[in-house]
């Protein structure tokens, strides 16, 4: 059977973003753990602030359709979020809002737009980063609420929080602390296992 396909992305596009480091490291570790990682950046899916009038007049932007397809084609999704004022950044929330309105480039068909709902099909896991001691915990909780309560997504209890994120990574993008790496690997193993089970890739 094929390995589970796991999408990884960050809720920030800032140069040197800690959450982008975490998303990239997750993709690297996913490959080592036997999954098929797909690393994307929200920079490649530029979107206006969600506006129902804009949607009614012009439809859903193509970038939202493309992001929706990436989610729908994945068996699992790892999202790494920074924390802005005890919440998720507007970039990430806006991308999720638009993707939830999209039908996909091929209208959600199995041929191209994915054979399942972009939020109810994949299994989700959350990572968070912050220079502070809580490691983005509050942002992680807000993202969990958006995904689980707002979109009925299956979000794993396991999550990877990175406190003191400004000191957590080497120049090569790895963790300096082996314990932090093991916590990330634990979250990713759970994501791989649950994604494989839900997709019928593992008995």
Coordinates of C-alpha atoms in Angstrom, one line a residue:
X1 CA 0.0 0.0 0.0
X2 CA 1.1 3.6 -0.6
X3 CA 2.3 5.7 2.3
X4 CA -0.1 8.3 3.8
X5 CA 0.2 11.7 2.1
X6 CA 0.7 14.4 4.7
X7 CA 0.5 18.1 3.9
X8 CA 2.6 20.5 6.0
X9 CA 2.4 24.3 6.1
X10 CA 2.9 27.3 8.3
X11 CA 0.6 30.1 9.3
X12 CA 3.3 32.7 8.6
X13 CA 5.2 33.7 5.5
X14 CA 7.6 36.1 7.3
X15 CA 11.2 35.7 6.4
X16 CA 12.8 33.5 9.0
X17 CA 9.4 32.5 10.4
X18 CA 9.7 30.0 13.3
X19 CA 6.5 28.3 12.3
X20 CA 7.8 27.9 8.8
X21 CA 10.9 26.2 10.3
X22 CA 8.6 23.9 12.2
X23 CA 6.6 23.0 9.1
X24 CA 9.7 22.3 7.1
X25 CA 11.2 20.2 9.9
X26 CA 7.9 18.3 10.2
X27 CA 8.0 17.5 6.4
X28 CA 11.6 16.3 6.8
X29 CA 10.7 14.0 9.7
X30 CA 7.5 12.8 8.0
X31 CA 9.7 11.4 5.2
X32 CA 12.0 9.7 7.6
X33 CA 9.0 8.1 9.3
X34 CA 7.7 6.6 6.1
X35 CA 5.0 9.1 5.0
X36 CA 4.8 11.1 1.8
X37 CA 5.2 14.8 2.8
X38 CA 4.0 17.7 0.8
X39 CA 5.4 21.0 2.0
X40 CA 3.6 24.2 0.9
X41 CA 3.7 27.9 1.7
X42 CA 0.7 30.2 2.0
X43 CA 2.8 32.7 0.1
X44 CA 1.9 30.7 -3.0
X45 CA -1.8 31.1 -2.3
X46 CA -2.4 34.9 -2.1
X47 CA -5.9 35.7 -1.1
X48 CA -7.9 38.9 -0.3
X49 CA -9.5 39.2 3.1
X50 CA -12.7 37.1 3.0
X51 CA -15.7 39.1 1.9
X52 CA -19.0 37.5 1.2
X53 CA -19.9 40.4 -1.3
X54 CA -16.6 39.8 -3.1
X55 CA -17.4 36.0 -3.3
X56 CA -20.9 36.7 -4.6
X57 CA -19.6 39.1 -7.3
X58 CA -16.4 37.4 -8.4
X59 CA -16.6 33.9 -7.0
X60 CA -14.0 32.1 -5.0
X61 CA -10.4 33.0 -5.9
X62 CA -8.4 30.4 -7.8
X63 CA -5.8 30.3 -5.0
X64 CA -8.5 29.2 -2.6
X65 CA -9.6 26.5 -5.0
X66 CA -5.9 25.3 -5.3
X67 CA -5.4 25.3 -1.5
X68 CA -8.7 23.4 -1.1
X69 CA -7.4 20.8 -3.5
X70 CA -4.1 20.4 -1.6
X71 CA -6.1 19.7 1.6
X72 CA -8.6 17.4 0.0
X73 CA -5.9 15.3 -1.6
X74 CA -4.0 14.8 1.7
X75 CA -4.6 12.0 4.2
X76 CA -3.3 14.1 7.0
X77 CA -2.4 17.8 7.5
X78 CA 0.2 19.3 9.9
X79 CA -0.3 23.1 10.5
X80 CA 2.3 25.1 12.3
X81 CA 1.0 28.4 13.7
X82 CA 2.7 31.3 15.3
X83 CA 0.8 33.2 18.1
X84 CA -0.5 36.7 17.5
X85 CA -2.1 38.4 20.5
X86 CA -3.1 35.0 22.0
X87 CA -4.7 33.9 18.7
X88 CA -3.9 32.6 15.2
X89 CA -2.6 35.0 12.6
X90 CA -5.1 36.6 10.2
X91 CA -3.2 35.0 7.2
X92 CA -3.9 31.5 8.4
X93 CA -7.5 32.2 9.5
X94 CA -8.3 33.9 6.2
X95 CA -6.7 31.0 4.2
X96 CA -8.9 28.5 6.1
X97 CA -12.0 30.6 5.7
X98 CA -11.5 30.8 1.9
X99 CA -10.6 27.1 1.5
X100 CA -13.8 26.2 3.4
X101 CA -15.8 28.1 0.7
X102 CA -14.0 26.5 -2.3
X103 CA -15.2 23.5 -4.3
X104 CA -11.8 22.8 -5.8
X105 CA -10.5 23.2 -9.3
X106 CA -12.4 20.1 -10.5
X107 CA -15.4 20.7 -8.3
X108 CA -14.2 18.3 -5.7
X109 CA -14.2 15.2 -7.9
X110 CA -11.9 12.3 -7.2
X111 CA -10.2 12.9 -10.6
X112 CA -8.5 16.1 -9.6
X113 CA -10.0 18.0 -6.7
X114 CA -9.8 15.2 -4.2
X115 CA -12.2 12.5 -3.3
X116 CA -13.1 13.9 0.1
X117 CA -14.0 17.0 2.0
X118 CA -10.9 19.1 2.6
X119 CA -11.6 19.4 6.4
X120 CA -13.6 16.2 7.1
X121 CA -11.4 13.9 5.1
X122 CA -7.8 14.4 6.4
X123 CA -6.7 14.0 10.0
X124 CA -5.2 17.2 11.4
X125 CA -2.3 17.8 13.8
X126 CA -1.2 21.2 15.2
X127 CA 2.2 22.7 15.9
X128 CA 2.8 26.1 17.4
X129 CA 5.8 28.4 17.9
X130 CA 6.4 31.4 20.1
X131 CA 9.4 33.2 21.6
X132 CA 7.5 32.9 24.9
X133 CA 7.4 30.1 27.5
X134 CA 4.0 28.7 26.4
X135 CA 5.1 27.9 22.9
X136 CA 2.1 29.3 21.1
X137 CA -0.3 27.2 23.3
X138 CA -3.1 29.8 23.0
X139 CA -2.9 30.0 19.2
X140 CA -2.9 26.2 19.1
X141 CA -6.1 26.1 21.1
X142 CA -7.7 28.8 18.8
X143 CA -6.7 26.8 15.7
X144 CA -8.1 23.6 17.3
X145 CA -11.4 25.4 17.8
X146 CA -11.6 26.7 14.2
X147 CA -10.8 23.2 12.8
X148 CA -12.7 21.0 15.2
X149 CA -15.7 23.1 16.1
X150 CA -16.0 25.3 13.1
X151 CA -15.2 22.8 10.4
X152 CA -15.9 19.4 12.1
X153 CA -12.3 18.3 11.4
X154 CA -10.6 15.5 13.3
X155 CA -7.8 17.1 15.2
X156 CA -5.4 14.9 17.2
X157 CA -4.9 15.6 20.9
X158 CA -1.1 15.4 20.3
X159 CA 0.4 18.7 19.3
X160 CA 3.9 20.0 19.0
X161 CA 4.5 23.3 20.8
X162 CA 7.9 25.1 20.6
X163 CA 8.7 27.6 23.3
X164 CA 11.6 30.0 23.1
X165 CA 11.3 29.4 19.3
X166 CA 13.9 32.1 18.6
X167 CA 16.5 29.8 20.2
X168 CA 15.1 26.4 19.2
X169 CA 16.5 25.9 15.7
X170 CA 19.9 25.4 14.3
X171 CA 21.1 27.2 11.2
X172 CA 20.2 24.0 9.3
X173 CA 16.7 24.1 10.5
X174 CA 16.9 21.2 13.0
X175 CA 16.0 21.4 16.7
X176 CA 18.8 22.0 19.1
X177 CA 17.1 20.0 21.8
X178 CA 16.6 16.3 21.2
X179 CA 13.7 16.2 23.6
X180 CA 11.9 18.7 21.4
X181 CA 12.5 16.6 18.4
X182 CA 11.1 13.5 20.1
X183 CA 7.9 15.4 21.0
X184 CA 7.5 16.5 17.4
X185 CA 8.1 12.9 16.2
X186 CA 5.5 11.6 18.6
X187 CA 2.9 14.0 17.2
X188 CA 3.9 13.0 13.6
X189 CA 3.8 9.3 14.3
X190 CA 0.2 9.7 15.7
X191 CA -0.7 11.7 12.6
X192 CA 0.7 9.1 10.2
X193 CA -1.0 6.3 12.1
X194 CA -4.4 8.0 12.3
X195 CA -4.2 9.3 8.7
X196 CA -3.4 5.8 7.4
X197 CA -6.3 4.2 9.4
X198 CA -8.8 6.8 8.2
X199 CA -7.7 6.5 4.6
X200 CA -7.9 2.7 4.7
X201 CA -4.2 2.3 4.2
X202 CA -3.7 0.2 7.4
X203 CA -5.8 -2.4 9.0

